[in-house]
mmCIF file of C-alpha atoms in Angstrom:
data_model
loop_
_atom_site.group_PDB
_atom_site.id
_atom_site.type_symbol
_atom_site.label_atom_id
_atom_site.label_comp_id
_atom_site.label_asym_id
_atom_site.label_seq_id
_atom_site.Cartn_x
_atom_site.Cartn_y
_atom_site.Cartn_z
ATOM 1 C CA MET A 288 199.753 120.710 118.063
ATOM 2 C CA SER A 289 198.480 122.596 115.174
ATOM 3 C CA GLY A 290 198.878 119.669 112.857
ATOM 4 C CA GLY A 291 197.293 117.363 115.387
ATOM 5 C CA THR A 292 194.459 119.715 115.878
ATOM 6 C CA GLY A 293 193.930 120.009 112.183
ATOM 7 C CA THR A 294 193.989 116.244 111.871
ATOM 8 C CA ALA A 295 191.525 115.824 114.695
ATOM 9 C CA ALA A 296 189.331 118.523 113.264
ATOM 10 C CA ALA A 297 189.524 117.007 109.843
ATOM 11 C CA ARG A 298 188.602 113.554 111.154
ATOM 12 C CA PRO A 299 185.000 114.433 112.166
ATOM 13 C CA ALA A 300 184.651 116.494 109.041
ATOM 14 C CA ALA A 301 185.581 113.467 106.975
ATOM 15 C CA ALA A 302 183.182 111.306 108.922
ATOM 16 C CA ARG A 303 180.227 113.638 108.552
ATOM 17 C CA PRO A 304 179.319 112.713 104.964
ATOM 18 C CA ALA A 305 178.976 109.057 105.915
ATOM 19 C CA VAL A 306 176.745 109.875 108.895
ATOM 20 C CA THR A 307 174.707 112.289 106.814
ATOM 21 C CA GLY A 308 174.173 109.662 104.127
ATOM 22 C CA VAL A 309 172.931 107.088 106.655
ATOM 23 C CA SER A 310 170.601 109.649 108.258
ATOM 24 C CA GLY A 311 169.164 110.654 104.855
ATOM 25 C CA ALA A 312 168.399 107.051 103.946
ATOM 26 C CA GLY A 313 166.643 106.512 107.286
ATOM 27 C CA THR A 314 164.679 109.697 106.870
ATOM 28 C CA ARG A 315 163.495 108.615 103.434
ATOM 29 C CA ARG A 316 162.437 105.229 104.805
ATOM 30 C CA ARG A 317 160.547 106.838 107.657
ATOM 31 C CA THR A 318 158.856 109.268 105.280
ATOM 32 C CA THR A 319 157.808 106.435 102.976
ATOM 33 C CA ALA A 320 156.451 104.444 105.913
ATOM 34 C CA ALA A 321 154.544 107.483 107.195
ATOM 35 C CA LEU A 322 152.989 108.096 103.789
ATOM 36 C CA ALA A 323 151.942 104.464 103.522
ATOM 37 C CA LEU A 324 150.437 104.608 107.009
ATOM 38 C CA CYS A 325 148.494 107.744 106.114
ATOM 39 C CA ALA A 326 147.160 106.079 102.977
ATOM 40 C CA VAL A 327 146.016 103.050 104.968
ATOM 41 C CA LEU A 328 144.365 105.220 107.600
ATOM 42 C CA ALA A 329 142.606 107.247 104.911
ATOM 43 C CA LEU A 330 141.082 104.065 103.537
ATOM 44 C CA VAL A 331 140.186 102.545 106.900
ATOM 45 C CA LEU A 332 139.056 105.424 109.079
ATOM 46 C CA PRO A 333 135.578 106.980 108.446
ATOM 47 C CA PRO A 334 135.358 110.608 107.357
ATOM 48 C CA ALA A 335 135.147 113.247 110.052
ATOM 49 C CA THR A 336 131.737 114.633 111.008
ATOM 50 C CA ALA A 337 132.843 118.177 111.817
ATOM 51 C CA ALA A 338 131.721 121.280 110.016
ATOM 52 C CA GLY A 339 131.268 120.662 106.316
ATOM 53 C CA ALA A 340 131.310 116.884 106.674
ATOM 54 C CA ALA A 341 128.846 114.762 104.708
ATOM 55 C CA VAL A 342 125.969 113.135 106.529
ATOM 56 C CA ARG A 343 124.813 109.803 105.115
ATOM 57 C CA SER A 344 122.714 107.120 106.746
ATOM 58 C CA ASP A 345 123.547 103.443 106.664
ATOM 59 C CA ASP A 346 120.786 102.723 104.140
ATOM 60 C CA GLY A 347 122.368 104.807 101.378
ATOM 61 C CA ARG A 348 120.169 107.864 101.607
ATOM 62 C CA PRO A 349 121.337 111.142 99.979
ATOM 63 C CA VAL A 350 124.306 113.139 101.292
ATOM 64 C CA LEU A 351 123.838 116.499 103.019
ATOM 65 C CA ARG A 352 126.664 118.998 103.726
ATOM 66 C CA LEU A 353 126.615 122.268 105.697
ATOM 67 C CA SER A 354 129.069 125.152 105.414
ATOM 68 C CA ARG A 355 128.767 125.772 109.177
ATOM 69 C CA THR A 356 127.318 123.791 112.046
ATOM 70 C CA GLU A 357 126.482 126.833 114.187
ATOM 71 C CA ALA A 358 125.120 130.283 113.404
ATOM 72 C CA GLY A 359 122.830 132.857 114.976
ATOM 73 C CA LYS A 360 119.465 134.142 113.890
ATOM 74 C CA GLY A 361 119.774 136.490 110.930
ATOM 75 C CA GLY A 362 122.796 134.737 109.485
ATOM 76 C CA SER A 363 122.879 132.208 106.694
ATOM 77 C CA ILE A 364 124.496 128.896 105.828
ATOM 78 C CA THR A 365 125.129 127.122 102.557
ATOM 79 C CA VAL A 366 123.594 123.688 102.151
ATOM 80 C CA THR A 367 124.906 121.355 99.476
ATOM 81 C CA GLY A 368 123.795 117.858 98.660
ATOM 82 C CA ARG A 369 124.303 114.997 96.260
ATOM 83 C CA GLY A 370 122.808 111.585 95.632
ATOM 84 C CA TRP A 371 119.273 112.946 95.202
ATOM 85 C CA ARG A 372 116.903 112.068 92.398
ATOM 86 C CA PRO A 373 117.717 114.154 89.292
ATOM 87 C CA LYS A 374 115.485 117.190 88.842
ATOM 88 C CA ALA A 375 113.808 116.530 92.204
ATOM 89 C CA LEU A 376 112.149 119.444 93.996
ATOM 90 C CA LEU A 377 113.482 119.725 97.570
ATOM 91 C CA THR A 378 112.633 121.769 100.654
ATOM 92 C CA LEU A 379 115.202 122.994 103.200
ATOM 93 C CA LEU A 380 114.118 123.669 106.787
ATOM 94 C CA ILE A 381 115.666 124.308 110.186
ATOM 95 C CA CYS A 382 113.853 122.193 112.766
ATOM 96 C CA GLY A 383 113.985 121.873 116.521
ATOM 97 C CA GLN A 384 113.945 118.779 118.740
ATOM 98 C CA ASN A 385 115.612 116.789 115.972
ATOM 99 C CA MET A 386 112.285 117.053 114.103
ATOM 100 C CA ILE A 387 110.688 114.473 116.360
ATOM 101 C CA GLY A 388 107.389 116.330 116.145
ATOM 102 C CA GLY A 389 107.449 116.475 112.346
ATOM 103 C CA SER A 390 107.216 119.696 110.374
ATOM 104 C CA ASN A 391 105.430 121.375 113.301
ATOM 105 C CA SER A 392 108.837 121.750 114.936
ATOM 106 C CA CYS A 393 110.371 123.528 111.909
ATOM 107 C CA ALA A 394 110.694 127.171 110.899
ATOM 108 C CA ASN A 395 108.471 126.659 107.857
ATOM 109 C CA GLY A 396 108.155 130.348 107.051
ATOM 110 C CA ASP A 397 111.912 130.695 106.531
ATOM 111 C CA GLY A 398 112.431 127.533 104.533
ATOM 112 C CA ARG A 399 113.777 127.404 101.016
ATOM 113 C CA ALA A 400 113.157 125.278 97.935
ATOM 114 C CA VAL A 401 115.665 124.019 95.408
ATOM 115 C CA THR A 402 115.704 121.716 92.392
ATOM 116 C CA ALA A 403 118.441 119.127 92.050
ATOM 117 C CA ASP A 404 120.405 119.170 88.823
ATOM 118 C CA ALA A 405 120.709 116.333 86.319
ATOM 119 C CA ARG A 406 123.305 114.605 88.543
ATOM 120 C CA GLY A 407 121.174 114.844 91.676
ATOM 121 C CA ALA A 408 123.235 117.616 93.317
ATOM 122 C CA PHE A 409 122.248 121.041 94.620
ATOM 123 C CA ARG A 410 123.651 124.105 96.413
ATOM 124 C CA ARG A 411 121.411 126.571 98.254
ATOM 125 C CA SER A 412 121.729 129.357 100.792
ATOM 126 C CA LEU A 413 119.465 128.950 103.832
ATOM 127 C CA PRO A 414 118.742 131.796 106.284
ATOM 128 C CA VAL A 415 119.149 130.922 109.935
ATOM 129 C CA ALA A 416 115.846 131.154 111.824
ATOM 130 C CA GLU A 417 114.732 130.034 115.242
ATOM 131 C CA PRO A 418 112.379 127.050 115.043
ATOM 132 C CA PRO A 419 109.268 126.894 117.252
ATOM 133 C CA LYS A 420 110.800 124.059 119.291
ATOM 134 C CA PRO A 421 114.045 124.193 121.299
ATOM 135 C CA CYS A 422 117.271 122.626 120.134
ATOM 136 C CA PRO A 423 118.945 120.191 119.473
ATOM 137 C CA CYS A 424 118.234 121.337 115.936
ATOM 138 C CA VAL A 425 118.769 119.908 112.487
ATOM 139 C CA VAL A 426 118.716 121.078 108.902
ATOM 140 C CA HIS A 427 116.070 118.930 107.251
ATOM 141 C CA VAL A 428 115.968 118.359 103.480
ATOM 142 C CA ALA A 429 113.148 116.364 101.887
ATOM 143 C CA THR A 430 111.652 115.726 98.468
ATOM 144 C CA VAL A 431 108.320 117.375 97.657
ATOM 145 C CA THR A 432 107.023 115.042 94.954
ATOM 146 C CA GLY A 433 107.877 111.589 93.684
ATOM 147 C CA ALA A 434 109.868 109.057 95.660
ATOM 148 C CA ALA A 435 110.199 110.073 99.299
ATOM 149 C CA ALA A 436 113.753 110.847 100.454
ATOM 150 C CA THR A 437 115.034 112.848 103.427
ATOM 151 C CA ALA A 438 118.322 113.795 105.061
ATOM 152 C CA ASP A 439 119.150 115.592 108.317
ATOM 153 C CA ALA A 440 122.314 117.353 109.466
ATOM 154 C CA ALA A 441 122.952 118.492 113.035
ATOM 155 C CA PHE A 442 122.928 122.277 113.388
ATOM 156 C CA THR A 443 123.071 124.676 116.355
ATOM 157 C CA VAL A 444 121.106 127.922 116.340
ATOM 158 C CA ALA A 445 123.202 130.231 118.532
ATOM 159 C CA GLY A 446 121.178 131.770 121.333
ATOM 160 C CA HIS A 447 118.184 129.466 120.845
ATOM 161 C CA PRO A 448 116.932 127.547 123.906
ATOM 162 C CA VAL A 449 118.066 123.968 124.369
ATOM 163 C CA ALA A 450 115.896 121.362 126.086
ATOM 164 C CA PRO A 451 116.019 117.586 126.489
ATOM 165 C CA LEU A 452 114.320 115.601 123.799
ATOM 166 C CA PRO A 453 110.801 114.408 124.637
ATOM 167 C CA ASP A 454 110.311 110.796 125.488
ATOM 168 C CA GLU A 455 109.726 108.754 122.376
ATOM 169 C CA PRO A 456 106.561 106.670 122.156
ATOM 170 C CA ALA A 457 106.772 102.984 122.945
ATOM 171 C CA GLY A 458 106.243 102.207 119.280
ATOM 172 C CA GLY A 459 109.459 103.884 118.173
ATOM 173 C CA ARG A 460 109.696 106.547 115.491
ATOM 174 C CA LEU A 461 108.986 105.167 112.042
ATOM 175 C CA THR A 462 109.704 106.861 108.749
ATOM 176 C CA VAL A 463 109.403 105.796 105.126
ATOM 177 C CA LEU A 464 112.629 104.849 103.366
ATOM 178 C CA ALA A 465 111.425 103.835 99.890
ATOM 179 C CA GLN A 466 108.659 104.573 97.429
ATOM 180 C CA PRO A 467 105.433 102.784 98.440
ATOM 181 C CA ARG A 468 103.808 100.278 96.087
ATOM 182 C CA LEU A 469 100.294 98.986 95.531
ATOM 183 C CA GLU A 470 100.533 95.317 94.597
ATOM 184 C CA GLY A 471 97.773 93.163 93.151
ATOM 185 C CA SER A 472 95.319 93.202 90.266
ATOM 186 C CA SER A 473 91.589 93.242 89.686
ATOM 187 C CA GLY A 474 89.783 89.965 89.084
ATOM 188 C CA LEU A 475 86.644 89.033 87.187
ATOM 189 C CA LEU A 476 84.379 89.851 90.125
ATOM 190 C CA THR A 477 85.838 93.356 90.334
ATOM 191 C CA TRP A 478 84.955 93.776 86.663
ATOM 192 C CA PHE A 479 81.359 93.190 87.697
ATOM 193 C CA GLY A 480 81.410 95.632 90.618
ATOM 194 C CA ALA A 481 83.113 93.740 93.461
ATOM 195 C CA PRO A 482 85.238 95.890 95.859
ATOM 196 C CA PRO A 483 88.719 96.607 94.381
ATOM 197 C CA GLN A 484 91.537 95.283 96.585
ATOM 198 C CA ARG A 485 95.270 95.937 96.731
ATOM 199 C CA GLU A 486 98.178 95.448 99.137
ATOM 200 C CA LEU A 487 100.138 98.523 100.237
ATOM 201 C CA ARG A 488 103.844 97.740 100.664
ATOM 202 C CA VAL A 489 106.004 100.295 102.451
ATOM 203 C CA THR A 490 109.622 100.038 103.620
ATOM 204 C CA VAL A 491 109.906 101.802 106.964
ATOM 205 C CA GLY A 492 112.858 102.496 109.243
ATOM 206 C CA ASN A 493 112.873 102.998 112.992
ATOM 207 C CA LEU A 494 114.719 106.217 113.829
ATOM 208 C CA GLY A 495 113.975 105.936 117.541
ATOM 209 C CA SER A 496 115.881 104.237 120.307
ATOM 210 C CA ALA A 497 113.098 101.784 121.174
ATOM 211 C CA PRO A 498 111.833 98.923 118.985
ATOM 212 C CA ALA A 499 108.428 99.263 117.352
ATOM 213 C CA ARG A 500 106.418 96.147 118.226
ATOM 214 C CA ASN A 501 103.178 95.442 116.374
ATOM 215 C CA PRO A 502 102.691 99.081 115.319
ATOM 216 C CA VAL A 503 99.164 100.267 114.564
ATOM 217 C CA PHE A 504 98.839 102.185 111.287
ATOM 218 C CA GLN A 505 95.931 104.111 109.855
ATOM 219 C CA ILE A 506 95.029 103.706 106.186
ATOM 220 C CA GLY A 507 92.859 106.296 104.509
ATOM 221 C CA THR A 508 91.323 106.364 101.026
ATOM 222 C CA SER A 509 90.028 109.545 99.433
ATOM 223 C CA HIS A 510 88.368 110.325 96.112
ATOM 224 C CA GLY A 511 88.413 113.765 94.539
ATOM 225 C CA VAL A 512 88.121 116.616 97.021
ATOM 226 C CA PHE A 513 86.724 114.465 99.816
ATOM 227 C CA ALA A 514 88.759 113.909 102.983
ATOM 228 C CA PRO A 515 90.153 110.408 103.535
ATOM 229 C CA GLN A 516 88.310 107.947 105.707
ATOM 230 C CA TRP A 517 90.769 106.352 108.127
ATOM 231 C CA GLU A 518 90.800 102.742 109.234
ATOM 232 C CA GLU A 519 93.182 101.280 111.816
ATOM 233 C CA GLN A 520 95.249 98.248 110.897
ATOM 234 C CA GLN A 521 97.824 96.546 113.085
ATOM 235 C CA TRP A 522 100.956 95.159 111.496
ATOM 236 C CA ARG A 523 102.245 92.012 113.161
ATOM 237 C CA GLY A 524 105.984 92.298 113.567
ATOM 238 C CA THR A 525 108.824 94.243 115.180
ATOM 239 C CA VAL A 526 111.029 96.981 113.715
ATOM 240 C CA PRO A 527 114.199 97.146 115.865
ATOM 241 C CA ALA A 528 115.782 100.512 116.624
ATOM 242 C CA GLY A 529 117.899 101.653 113.688
ATOM 243 C CA LYS A 530 116.604 98.868 111.423
ATOM 244 C CA ARG A 531 114.154 98.653 108.550
ATOM 245 C CA ALA A 532 111.258 96.381 107.627
ATOM 246 C CA GLU A 533 108.688 96.007 104.868
ATOM 247 C CA VAL A 534 105.125 96.609 106.015
ATOM 248 C CA ARG A 535 102.275 95.039 104.029
ATOM 249 C CA LEU A 536 98.724 96.233 104.663
ATOM 250 C CA PRO A 537 95.530 95.401 102.705
ATOM 251 C CA VAL A 538 93.536 98.194 101.090
ATOM 252 C CA GLU A 539 89.925 97.830 99.957
ATOM 253 C CA LEU A 540 87.482 100.268 98.337
ATOM 254 C CA ALA A 541 83.699 100.240 98.202
ATOM 255 C CA ALA A 542 81.838 98.063 95.713
ATOM 256 C CA GLY A 543 81.622 99.616 92.266
ATOM 257 C CA ALA A 544 84.340 102.195 93.031
ATOM 258 C CA HIS A 545 86.156 103.634 90.023
ATOM 259 C CA GLY A 546 88.214 106.697 89.186
ATOM 260 C CA ASP A 547 91.284 108.317 90.778
ATOM 261 C CA TYR A 548 91.812 107.524 94.453
ATOM 262 C CA LEU A 549 94.543 108.463 96.942
ATOM 263 C CA VAL A 550 95.748 105.957 99.537
ATOM 264 C CA SER A 551 97.347 107.516 102.646
ATOM 265 C CA LEU A 552 99.280 105.859 105.463
ATOM 266 C CA ARG A 553 99.437 107.542 108.863
ATOM 267 C CA TYR A 554 101.396 106.597 111.984
ATOM 268 C CA GLY A 555 101.613 108.469 115.259
ATOM 269 C CA GLY A 556 99.420 111.272 113.917
ATOM 270 C CA LYS A 557 101.777 111.890 110.984
ATOM 271 C CA VAL A 558 101.054 111.039 107.352
ATOM 272 C CA LEU A 559 103.927 108.908 106.088
ATOM 273 C CA VAL A 560 102.977 108.285 102.451
ATOM 274 C CA GLU A 561 100.337 109.144 99.874
ATOM 275 C CA GLN A 562 100.021 106.782 96.927
ATOM 276 C CA PRO A 563 97.675 107.432 93.947
ATOM 277 C CA TRP A 564 95.496 104.585 92.731
ATOM 278 C CA GLY A 565 93.652 104.645 89.420
ATOM 279 C CA VAL A 566 90.686 102.261 89.538
ATOM 280 C CA GLY A 567 89.161 101.162 86.234
ATOM 281 C CA ARG A 568 85.453 101.301 85.552
ATOM 282 C CA PRO A 569 83.557 98.031 86.168
ATOM 283 C CA TRP A 570 82.506 97.521 82.572
ATOM 284 C CA GLY A 571 80.839 94.231 83.457
ATOM 285 C CA VAL A 572 78.119 96.181 85.275
ATOM 286 C CA THR A 573 77.619 98.397 82.235
ATOM 287 C CA LEU A 574 77.386 95.343 79.984
ATOM 288 C CA PHE A 575 74.872 93.786 82.360
ATOM 289 C CA TRP A 576 72.583 96.808 82.199
ATOM 290 C CA VAL A 577 72.855 96.986 78.420
ATOM 291 C CA LEU A 578 71.875 93.341 78.089
ATOM 292 C CA LEU A 579 69.127 93.813 80.617
ATOM 293 C CA SER A 580 67.706 96.733 78.626
ATOM 294 C CA LEU A 581 67.531 94.457 75.595
ATOM 295 C CA VAL A 582 66.263 91.334 77.309
ATOM 296 C CA ILE A 583 63.406 92.904 79.280
ATOM 297 C CA PRO A 584 61.604 94.495 76.270
ATOM 298 C CA THR A 585 62.039 91.262 74.308
ATOM 299 C CA ALA A 586 60.634 89.219 77.185
ATOM 300 C CA VAL A 587 57.679 91.582 77.629
ATOM 301 C CA PHE A 588 56.909 91.387 73.917
ATOM 302 C CA ARG A 589 57.004 87.595 73.929
ATOM 303 C CA ILE A 590 54.772 87.405 77.013
ATOM 304 C CA GLY A 591 52.295 89.802 75.423
ATOM 305 C CA MET A 592 52.180 87.760 72.222
ATOM 306 C CA ALA A 593 51.615 84.593 74.237
ATOM 307 C CA VAL A 594 48.681 86.204 76.097
ATOM 308 C CA VAL A 595 47.140 87.406 72.849
ATOM 309 C CA ASP A 596 47.533 83.952 71.380
ATOM 310 C CA ARG A 597 45.741 82.372 74.343
ATOM 311 C CA VAL A 598 42.771 84.775 74.557
ATOM 312 C CA ARG A 599 41.898 85.054 70.857
ATOM 313 C CA PRO A 600 39.263 82.608 69.444
ATOM 314 C CA ARG A 601 40.419 79.392 67.868
ATOM 315 C CA ARG A 602 39.951 78.969 64.114
ATOM 316 C CA GLY A 603 38.034 75.710 64.379
ATOM 317 C CA ALA A 604 35.566 77.093 66.925
ATOM 318 C CA VAL A 605 34.818 80.145 64.824
ATOM 319 C CA ALA A 606 34.297 78.065 61.704
ATOM 320 C CA ALA A 607 31.932 75.657 63.502
ATOM 321 C CA GLY A 608 29.791 78.470 64.936
ATOM 322 C CA THR A 609 29.362 80.321 61.688
ATOM 323 C CA GLY A 610 29.297 77.455 59.239
ATOM 324 C CA GLY A 611 31.857 79.129 57.177
ATOM 325 C CA THR A 612 33.901 76.725 55.100
ATOM 326 C CA THR A 613 36.306 76.999 52.323
ATOM 327 C CA SER A 614 35.881 75.609 48.852
ATOM 328 C CA ALA A 615 37.834 72.567 49.883
ATOM 329 C CA GLY A 616 35.480 71.847 52.781
ATOM 330 C CA GLY A 617 37.859 73.085 55.450
ATOM 331 C CA PRO A 618 37.426 75.957 57.867
ATOM 332 C CA SER A 619 37.175 79.489 56.627
ATOM 333 C CA ALA A 620 40.371 81.372 55.926
ATOM 334 C CA LEU A 621 39.096 84.245 58.075
ATOM 335 C CA PRO A 622 37.419 82.614 61.074
ATOM 336 C CA TRP A 623 36.669 85.888 62.862
ATOM 337 C CA PHE A 624 34.364 87.044 60.077
ATOM 338 C CA THR A 625 31.191 85.392 58.614
ATOM 339 C CA PRO A 626 30.584 85.904 54.892
ATOM 340 C CA ASP A 627 27.303 87.647 54.084
ATOM 341 C CA THR A 628 25.012 85.018 52.500
ATOM 342 C CA ALA A 629 22.043 87.297 51.931
ATOM 343 C CA PRO A 630 21.603 88.612 48.414
ATOM 344 C CA SER A 631 22.763 92.118 47.942
ATOM 345 C CA THR A 632 20.125 94.664 47.043
ATOM 346 C CA THR A 633 22.545 96.489 44.886
ATOM 347 C CA THR A 634 23.053 93.475 42.641
ATOM 348 C CA SER A 635 19.378 92.456 42.197
ATOM 349 C CA THR A 636 18.203 92.033 38.584
ATOM 350 C CA GLU A 637 14.529 92.674 39.307
ATOM 351 C CA ARG A 638 13.275 96.019 38.103
ATOM 352 C CA PRO A 639 10.834 97.909 40.278
ATOM 353 C CA THR A 640 7.206 97.733 39.215
ATOM 354 C CA SER A 641 5.994 100.912 37.698
ATOM 355 C CA LYS A 642 2.869 102.573 39.011
ATOM 356 C CA GLY A 643 -0.301 101.342 37.335
ATOM 357 C CA SER A 644 1.212 98.219 35.943
ATOM 358 C CA ALA A 645 -0.048 94.761 36.756
#
């Protein structure tokens, strides 16, 4: 019994190493397969959009990252970003209503400014403030100068009212996605004072849920400290929701305009872009006035000489009336004057008769 028991007990013990070896090989295979599956999923699945996740639009705009997605008034969050223009000056704001109403829906007094480093990255602490509009709220980062670039990240201000978003206009919600350009050049007529003309090209994106069909823009031109004068222009085309399009609008200044001008584009009551335009002086006009100042005196002088030549006496007529002739029998050399033919009293050779003489 004891020997049998020992043999039976020894039999499973002897079998265990073989079972353990098979189980270890299977475990290694399963582990390898799991690691491979994780690697594939990491490459295929998009990154999470929870707290601290990067926010990037489909058009390759800069990345924005928040340390927290919810905080109350009086707290602070850390905003980091990358993909911005190097050394760009940026503003950080907390805005309500997803910033549909523009900067009027942002807590502008509690905003912060930051300058991107040489690699286009930044890190800045932003105090949490309640915007003037209800949530849903966003942290809005935008460039101040140079090429326009913006990025938004969803953020919840704890304790702040929440209201449905206002209905978007039928024309969608357009924003500028790239630096505007003024295409064209001045011709010969512009050099002589004709109105300078250019074509404003702007790449816009529709952030709304409705397509923008034949949107009506306003173009304004200003010079110096004067306010821009706006003119409505309708762009023929459609910008689908979530898509982009290039808008081309003509710009024209007054005749003879020169100097530094600013071209502004406004849509839905919001200024989208401001593009400087340096207009050269029409030197053809200056040349025209210089030539005119030389031609007119010369013409007046020639007309005056012609009048004098017509009203003065002719040489032949003067010579015939006075009988004055030259030694060769021709007319006198000075027809306006008649030589004195009477004998001069100062050259007489007769001596006066003395008193008492015969």
